[in-house]
PDB file of C-alpha atoms in Angstrom:
ATOM      1  CA  UNK A   1      47.854 174.509  87.148  1.00 41.00           C
ATOM      2  CA  UNK A   2      46.921 177.027  84.494  1.00 43.00           C
ATOM      3  CA  UNK A   3      43.823 176.101  82.512  1.00 44.00           C
ATOM      4  CA  UNK A   4      43.680 176.298  78.718  1.00 42.00           C
ATOM      5  CA  UNK A   5      39.906 176.575  78.352  1.00 45.00           C
ATOM      6  CA  UNK A   6      40.033 180.270  77.442  1.00 37.00           C
ATOM      7  CA  UNK A   7      43.452 180.323  75.765  1.00 45.00           C
ATOM      8  CA  UNK A   8      43.798 179.579  72.069  1.00 43.00           C
ATOM      9  CA  UNK A   9      47.248 178.326  71.232  1.00 59.00           C
ATOM     10  CA  UNK A  10      48.957 179.002  67.889  1.00 76.00           C
ATOM     11  CA  UNK A  11      51.333 176.048  68.422  1.00 86.00           C
ATOM     12  CA  UNK A  12      49.556 174.131  65.660  1.00 86.00           C
ATOM     13  CA  UNK A  13      50.301 176.993  63.278  1.00 90.00           C
ATOM     14  CA  UNK A  14      54.058 176.900  63.850  1.00 93.00           C
ATOM     15  CA  UNK A  15      54.068 173.095  63.713  1.00 93.00           C
ATOM     16  CA  UNK A  16      52.253 173.228  60.365  1.00 93.00           C
ATOM     17  CA  UNK A  17      54.827 175.717  59.064  1.00 95.00           C
ATOM     18  CA  UNK A  18      57.692 173.429  60.057  1.00 96.00           C
ATOM     19  CA  UNK A  19      56.004 170.381  58.544  1.00 96.00           C
ATOM     20  CA  UNK A  20      55.515 172.285  55.293  1.00 97.00           C
ATOM     21  CA  UNK A  21      59.223 173.184  55.292  1.00 96.00           C
ATOM     22  CA  UNK A  22      60.117 169.560  55.943  1.00 95.00           C
ATOM     23  CA  UNK A  23      58.125 168.497  52.898  1.00 96.00           C
ATOM     24  CA  UNK A  24      59.469 171.273  50.664  1.00 96.00           C
ATOM     25  CA  UNK A  25      63.208 171.116  51.404  1.00 96.00           C
ATOM     26  CA  UNK A  26      65.677 168.508  50.131  1.00 95.00           C
ATOM     27  CA  UNK A  27      66.555 166.043  52.884  1.00 92.00           C
ATOM     28  CA  UNK A  28      70.264 166.922  52.897  1.00 92.00           C
ATOM     29  CA  UNK A  29      69.681 170.703  52.973  1.00 97.00           C
ATOM     30  CA  UNK A  30      71.144 172.149  56.191  1.00 97.00           C
ATOM     31  CA  UNK A  31      67.937 174.022  57.019  1.00 97.00           C
ATOM     32  CA  UNK A  32      65.962 170.804  56.499  1.00 97.00           C
ATOM     33  CA  UNK A  33      68.265 168.948  58.908  1.00 94.00           C
ATOM     34  CA  UNK A  34      67.750 171.557  61.628  1.00 94.00           C
ATOM     35  CA  UNK A  35      64.041 171.905  60.846  1.00 95.00           C
ATOM     36  CA  UNK A  36      63.476 168.189  61.500  1.00 92.00           C
ATOM     37  CA  UNK A  37      65.210 168.556  64.850  1.00 88.00           C
ATOM     38  CA  UNK A  38      63.232 171.630  65.818  1.00 91.00           C
ATOM     39  CA  UNK A  39      59.934 170.142  64.678  1.00 92.00           C
ATOM     40  CA  UNK A  40      60.554 167.231  67.037  1.00 88.00           C
ATOM     41  CA  UNK A  41      61.247 169.690  69.890  1.00 86.00           C
ATOM     42  CA  UNK A  42      58.077 171.686  69.240  1.00 89.00           C
ATOM     43  CA  UNK A  43      55.953 168.548  69.053  1.00 89.00           C
ATOM     44  CA  UNK A  44      57.507 167.332  72.316  1.00 85.00           C
ATOM     45  CA  UNK A  45      56.694 170.625  74.043  1.00 86.00           C
ATOM     46  CA  UNK A  46      53.128 170.423  72.733  1.00 86.00           C
ATOM     47  CA  UNK A  47      52.745 166.892  74.118  1.00 87.00           C
ATOM     48  CA  UNK A  48      54.182 168.006  77.463  1.00 85.00           C
ATOM     49  CA  UNK A  49      51.673 170.843  77.663  1.00 84.00           C
ATOM     50  CA  UNK A  50      48.800 168.494  76.819  1.00 83.00           C
ATOM     51  CA  UNK A  51      49.935 166.027  79.490  1.00 87.00           C
ATOM     52  CA  UNK A  52      50.146 168.729  82.166  1.00 84.00           C
ATOM     53  CA  UNK A  53      53.925 168.650  82.640  1.00 84.00           C
ATOM     54  CA  UNK A  54      54.097 172.456  82.684  1.00 85.00           C
ATOM     55  CA  UNK A  55      52.812 174.160  85.822  1.00 85.00           C
ATOM     56  CA  UNK A  56      51.891 177.250  83.802  1.00 90.00           C
ATOM     57  CA  UNK A  57      50.706 176.010  80.430  1.00 89.00           C
ATOM     58  CA  UNK A  58      49.959 179.498  79.112  1.00 91.00           C
ATOM     59  CA  UNK A  59      53.512 180.660  79.813  1.00 93.00           C
ATOM     60  CA  UNK A  60      54.944 177.499  78.249  1.00 91.00           C
ATOM     61  CA  UNK A  61      52.887 177.912  75.084  1.00 92.00           C
ATOM     62  CA  UNK A  62      53.714 181.609  74.796  1.00 93.00           C
ATOM     63  CA  UNK A  63      57.439 180.936  75.192  1.00 94.00           C
ATOM     64  CA  UNK A  64      57.300 178.036  72.734  1.00 92.00           C
ATOM     65  CA  UNK A  65      55.531 180.098  70.071  1.00 94.00           C
ATOM     66  CA  UNK A  66      57.603 183.264  70.517  1.00 95.00           C
ATOM     67  CA  UNK A  67      60.691 181.046  70.275  1.00 94.00           C
ATOM     68  CA  UNK A  68      59.520 179.335  67.073  1.00 94.00           C
ATOM     69  CA  UNK A  69      58.461 182.601  65.467  1.00 95.00           C
ATOM     70  CA  UNK A  70      62.042 183.900  65.539  1.00 96.00           C
ATOM     71  CA  UNK A  71      63.307 180.885  63.579  1.00 97.00           C
ATOM     72  CA  UNK A  72      60.439 181.134  61.099  1.00 97.00           C
ATOM     73  CA  UNK A  73      61.090 184.854  60.604  1.00 97.00           C
ATOM     74  CA  UNK A  74      64.699 184.030  59.700  1.00 97.00           C
ATOM     75  CA  UNK A  75      63.422 181.524  57.119  1.00 97.00           C
ATOM     76  CA  UNK A  76      60.977 184.097  55.740  1.00 97.00           C
ATOM     77  CA  UNK A  77      63.718 186.741  55.518  1.00 97.00           C
ATOM     78  CA  UNK A  78      65.872 184.499  53.329  1.00 97.00           C
ATOM     79  CA  UNK A  79      62.866 183.550  51.182  1.00 95.00           C
ATOM     80  CA  UNK A  80      62.334 187.275  50.533  1.00 96.00           C
ATOM     81  CA  UNK A  81      66.020 187.878  49.738  1.00 96.00           C
ATOM     82  CA  UNK A  82      66.597 189.728  52.991  1.00 97.00           C
ATOM     83  CA  UNK A  83      69.408 189.109  55.459  1.00 96.00           C
ATOM     84  CA  UNK A  84      68.483 186.972  58.462  1.00 97.00           C
ATOM     85  CA  UNK A  85      69.970 187.708  61.900  1.00 98.00           C
ATOM     86  CA  UNK A  86      73.738 187.177  62.067  1.00 98.00           C
ATOM     87  CA  UNK A  87      73.302 184.059  64.199  1.00 98.00           C
ATOM     88  CA  UNK A  88      71.472 182.335  61.320  1.00 98.00           C
ATOM     89  CA  UNK A  89      73.604 183.498  58.402  1.00 98.00           C
ATOM     90  CA  UNK A  90      76.254 180.735  58.551  1.00 98.00           C
ATOM     91  CA  UNK A  91      73.621 178.000  58.387  1.00 98.00           C
ATOM     92  CA  UNK A  92      71.891 179.590  55.404  1.00 98.00           C
ATOM     93  CA  UNK A  93      75.227 180.249  53.680  1.00 97.00           C
ATOM     94  CA  UNK A  94      76.545 176.693  54.141  1.00 97.00           C
ATOM     95  CA  UNK A  95      73.243 174.802  53.943  1.00 97.00           C
ATOM     96  CA  UNK A  96      74.239 173.013  50.715  1.00 96.00           C
ATOM     97  CA  UNK A  97      77.979 172.674  51.302  1.00 96.00           C
ATOM     98  CA  UNK A  98      79.008 169.048  50.606  1.00 94.00           C
ATOM     99  CA  UNK A  99      81.775 169.200  53.199  1.00 93.00           C
ATOM    100  CA  UNK A 100      79.454 169.953  56.114  1.00 93.00           C
ATOM    101  CA  UNK A 101      77.974 166.935  57.874  1.00 89.00           C
ATOM    102  CA  UNK A 102      74.341 166.654  59.014  1.00 90.00           C
ATOM    103  CA  UNK A 103      75.291 166.733  62.699  1.00 88.00           C
ATOM    104  CA  UNK A 104      77.045 170.055  62.120  1.00 90.00           C
ATOM    105  CA  UNK A 105      73.918 171.506  60.496  1.00 93.00           C
ATOM    106  CA  UNK A 106      71.768 170.361  63.419  1.00 91.00           C
ATOM    107  CA  UNK A 107      74.075 171.768  66.087  1.00 90.00           C
ATOM    108  CA  UNK A 108      74.630 175.044  64.228  1.00 94.00           C
ATOM    109  CA  UNK A 109      70.874 175.565  64.070  1.00 94.00           C
ATOM    110  CA  UNK A 110      70.485 174.733  67.749  1.00 92.00           C
ATOM    111  CA  UNK A 111      73.326 177.137  68.543  1.00 93.00           C
ATOM    112  CA  UNK A 112      71.610 179.990  66.672  1.00 96.00           C
ATOM    113  CA  UNK A 113      68.205 179.278  68.124  1.00 94.00           C
ATOM    114  CA  UNK A 114      69.296 178.728  71.722  1.00 93.00           C
ATOM    115  CA  UNK A 115      72.127 181.236  71.896  1.00 94.00           C
ATOM    116  CA  UNK A 116      70.231 184.163  70.396  1.00 97.00           C
ATOM    117  CA  UNK A 117      66.545 183.490  69.744  1.00 96.00           C
ATOM    118  CA  UNK A 118      65.682 181.942  73.090  1.00 95.00           C
ATOM    119  CA  UNK A 119      66.982 184.927  75.069  1.00 97.00           C
ATOM    120  CA  UNK A 120      64.854 187.283  72.989  1.00 97.00           C
ATOM    121  CA  UNK A 121      61.889 184.917  73.193  1.00 97.00           C
ATOM    122  CA  UNK A 122      62.025 185.074  77.005  1.00 97.00           C
ATOM    123  CA  UNK A 123      61.835 188.877  76.796  1.00 97.00           C
ATOM    124  CA  UNK A 124      59.007 188.639  74.229  1.00 97.00           C
ATOM    125  CA  UNK A 125      57.130 186.279  76.540  1.00 97.00           C
ATOM    126  CA  UNK A 126      57.526 188.544  79.574  1.00 97.00           C
ATOM    127  CA  UNK A 127      56.209 191.497  77.597  1.00 97.00           C
ATOM    128  CA  UNK A 128      53.277 189.472  76.290  1.00 96.00           C
ATOM    129  CA  UNK A 129      52.321 188.123  79.720  1.00 96.00           C
ATOM    130  CA  UNK A 130      53.356 191.252  81.681  1.00 97.00           C
ATOM    131  CA  UNK A 131      55.615 189.256  83.974  1.00 97.00           C
ATOM    132  CA  UNK A 132      59.267 188.975  85.028  1.00 97.00           C
ATOM    133  CA  UNK A 133      61.788 186.426  83.707  1.00 97.00           C
ATOM    134  CA  UNK A 134      61.736 184.617  87.044  1.00 96.00           C
ATOM    135  CA  UNK A 135      58.033 183.920  86.443  1.00 96.00           C
ATOM    136  CA  UNK A 136      58.848 181.838  83.345  1.00 96.00           C
ATOM    137  CA  UNK A 137      62.066 180.256  84.612  1.00 95.00           C
ATOM    138  CA  UNK A 138      60.426 176.865  85.222  1.00 93.00           C
ATOM    139  CA  UNK A 139      59.079 176.824  81.650  1.00 91.00           C
ATOM    140  CA  UNK A 140      62.496 177.889  80.325  1.00 94.00           C
ATOM    141  CA  UNK A 141      64.139 175.030  82.253  1.00 91.00           C
ATOM    142  CA  UNK A 142      61.646 172.423  81.048  1.00 87.00           C
ATOM    143  CA  UNK A 143      62.022 173.481  77.419  1.00 84.00           C
ATOM    144  CA  UNK A 144      65.782 173.355  77.945  1.00 83.00           C
ATOM    145  CA  UNK A 145      65.552 169.844  79.401  1.00 83.00           C
ATOM    146  CA  UNK A 146      63.664 168.694  76.303  1.00 80.00           C
ATOM    147  CA  UNK A 147      66.335 170.235  74.096  1.00 80.00           C
ATOM    148  CA  UNK A 148      69.133 168.528  76.015  1.00 79.00           C
ATOM    149  CA  UNK A 149      67.457 165.125  75.744  1.00 75.00           C
ATOM    150  CA  UNK A 150      66.850 165.717  72.054  1.00 73.00           C
ATOM    151  CA  UNK A 151      70.454 166.778  71.509  1.00 73.00           C
ATOM    152  CA  UNK A 152      71.561 163.436  72.922  1.00 72.00           C
ATOM    153  CA  UNK A 153      69.296 161.660  70.446  1.00 71.00           C
ATOM    154  CA  UNK A 154      70.550 163.836  67.594  1.00 74.00           C
ATOM    155  CA  UNK A 155      74.146 162.925  68.361  1.00 69.00           C
ATOM    156  CA  UNK A 156      73.198 159.229  68.397  1.00 68.00           C
ATOM    157  CA  UNK A 157      71.251 159.467  65.112  1.00 66.00           C
ATOM    158  CA  UNK A 158      73.646 161.688  63.165  1.00 66.00           C
ATOM    159  CA  UNK A 159      76.996 160.740  64.671  1.00 63.00           C
ATOM    160  CA  UNK A 160      79.244 158.672  62.441  1.00 57.00           C
ATOM    161  CA  UNK A 161      79.774 155.080  63.538  1.00 55.00           C
ATOM    162  CA  UNK A 162      82.550 154.337  66.048  1.00 53.00           C
ATOM    163  CA  UNK A 163      84.778 153.076  63.256  1.00 48.00           C
ATOM    164  CA  UNK A 164      84.553 156.490  61.557  1.00 50.00           C
ATOM    165  CA  UNK A 165      84.607 158.852  64.519  1.00 49.00           C
ATOM    166  CA  UNK A 166      88.186 158.678  65.720  1.00 52.00           C
ATOM    167  CA  UNK A 167      90.057 160.979  68.048  1.00 50.00           C
ATOM    168  CA  UNK A 168      91.859 162.471  65.033  1.00 50.00           C
ATOM    169  CA  UNK A 169      88.588 163.241  63.235  1.00 61.00           C
ATOM    170  CA  UNK A 170      88.076 167.056  63.244  1.00 65.00           C
ATOM    171  CA  UNK A 171      84.377 166.474  63.971  1.00 68.00           C
ATOM    172  CA  UNK A 172      85.373 165.083  67.365  1.00 64.00           C
ATOM    173  CA  UNK A 173      87.009 168.381  68.242  1.00 63.00           C
ATOM    174  CA  UNK A 174      84.127 170.480  66.937  1.00 65.00           C
ATOM    175  CA  UNK A 175      81.641 168.516  69.025  1.00 67.00           C
ATOM    176  CA  UNK A 176      83.775 168.961  72.112  1.00 64.00           C
ATOM    177  CA  UNK A 177      83.964 172.720  71.642  1.00 66.00           C
ATOM    178  CA  UNK A 178      80.223 173.375  72.029  1.00 76.00           C
ATOM    179  CA  UNK A 179      77.799 172.475  74.818  1.00 82.00           C
ATOM    180  CA  UNK A 180      74.047 172.972  74.827  1.00 84.00           C
ATOM    181  CA  UNK A 181      74.066 173.078  78.634  1.00 85.00           C
ATOM    182  CA  UNK A 182      76.559 175.960  78.657  1.00 89.00           C
ATOM    183  CA  UNK A 183      74.670 177.710  75.853  1.00 90.00           C
ATOM    184  CA  UNK A 184      71.425 177.424  77.802  1.00 91.00           C
ATOM    185  CA  UNK A 185      72.999 178.881  80.951  1.00 93.00           C
ATOM    186  CA  UNK A 186      74.436 181.792  78.964  1.00 94.00           C
ATOM    187  CA  UNK A 187      71.046 182.370  77.332  1.00 96.00           C
ATOM    188  CA  UNK A 188      69.262 182.691  80.662  1.00 97.00           C
ATOM    189  CA  UNK A 189      71.842 185.266  81.778  1.00 97.00           C
ATOM    190  CA  UNK A 190      71.410 187.155  78.493  1.00 97.00           C
ATOM    191  CA  UNK A 191      67.615 187.129  78.848  1.00 98.00           C
ATOM    192  CA  UNK A 192      67.813 188.569  82.364  1.00 98.00           C
ATOM    193  CA  UNK A 193      70.274 191.216  81.192  1.00 98.00           C
ATOM    194  CA  UNK A 194      68.047 192.228  78.271  1.00 98.00           C
ATOM    195  CA  UNK A 195      65.055 192.484  80.590  1.00 98.00           C
ATOM    196  CA  UNK A 196      67.043 194.653  83.001  1.00 97.00           C
ATOM    197  CA  UNK A 197      68.051 196.889  80.074  1.00 97.00           C
ATOM    198  CA  UNK A 198      64.529 197.336  78.707  1.00 95.00           C
ATOM    199  CA  UNK A 199      64.461 200.931  79.951  1.00 96.00           C
ATOM    200  CA  UNK A 200      67.646 201.665  78.017  1.00 98.00           C
ATOM    201  CA  UNK A 201      66.699 200.796  74.422  1.00 96.00           C
ATOM    202  CA  UNK A 202      69.996 201.931  72.873  1.00 98.00           C
ATOM    203  CA  UNK A 203      72.046 199.794  75.259  1.00 98.00           C
ATOM    204  CA  UNK A 204      69.652 196.853  74.850  1.00 97.00           C
ATOM    205  CA  UNK A 205      69.930 197.103  71.051  1.00 97.00           C
ATOM    206  CA  UNK A 206      73.724 197.127  71.228  1.00 98.00           C
ATOM    207  CA  UNK A 207      73.727 194.155  73.608  1.00 98.00           C
ATOM    208  CA  UNK A 208      71.394 192.247  71.275  1.00 98.00           C
ATOM    209  CA  UNK A 209      73.568 193.006  68.251  1.00 98.00           C
ATOM    210  CA  UNK A 210      76.713 191.817  70.038  1.00 97.00           C
ATOM    211  CA  UNK A 211      74.934 188.648  71.165  1.00 97.00           C
ATOM    212  CA  UNK A 212      73.723 187.994  67.623  1.00 98.00           C
ATOM    213  CA  UNK A 213      77.221 188.443  66.200  1.00 98.00           C
ATOM    214  CA  UNK A 214      78.900 186.252  68.827  1.00 97.00           C
ATOM    215  CA  UNK A 215      76.415 183.421  68.331  1.00 97.00           C
ATOM    216  CA  UNK A 216      76.860 183.692  64.562  1.00 97.00           C
ATOM    217  CA  UNK A 217      80.622 183.400  64.968  1.00 95.00           C
ATOM    218  CA  UNK A 218      80.200 180.193  66.998  1.00 93.00           C
ATOM    219  CA  UNK A 219      77.839 178.848  64.339  1.00 94.00           C
ATOM    220  CA  UNK A 220      80.386 179.544  61.624  1.00 94.00           C
ATOM    221  CA  UNK A 221      82.967 177.502  63.526  1.00 91.00           C
ATOM    222  CA  UNK A 222      80.530 174.610  63.922  1.00 92.00           C
ATOM    223  CA  UNK A 223      80.004 174.599  60.151  1.00 95.00           C
ATOM    224  CA  UNK A 224      83.684 174.256  59.242  1.00 91.00           C
ATOM    225  CA  UNK A 225      83.749 171.974  56.167  1.00 91.00           C
ATOM    226  CA  UNK A 226      85.400 168.669  56.988  1.00 83.00           C
ATOM    227  CA  UNK A 227      86.979 165.932  54.873  1.00 77.00           C
ATOM    228  CA  UNK A 228      85.037 162.693  54.474  1.00 68.00           C
TER     229      UNK A 228
END
């Protein structure tokens, strides 16, 4: 098991940033809804590292931080009146829409972060650690397992009661159209492809742009305003 004695982790820094956002944003704000979800994920990863659940703690921490940094950069871009990546734009555009339900905000944020940011974070991690994607696959899978378990909890916490969620409710159909498991599988394939294309920067940039756009399109669908 990798030892942490000589490795200083910046996980606390990203957790502090997310906690500050949680305190600053209105509870119903779409970014606040996702931020609460993601804060819980990051804290869970941190606890898993501390308890020795990751075989390579340094790789897990690096992936976790590179992953979080991409979300926080999107937040910073909007705060500075700059455009965030396409995958994040729908959530920022609809964050205060009264017709979008909290569960939609949470899943749209997860879609952007998993579908786009995680693939790039794997590449960032491999460059930082001078390794191949296969060397961080176990850490990728464990982070993904935490996300899947958290998604189940999110659906339980934010899902309307059984008397409200009927088969005719459009939310039912939106929820059935997106799967975190499928998104995670596609992300791993995208990460491997980007790593294979690292010697072809123009092709890699085009692939990244197409991925960003496609994930943003899915996010826009998830944020379709719905009647009460």
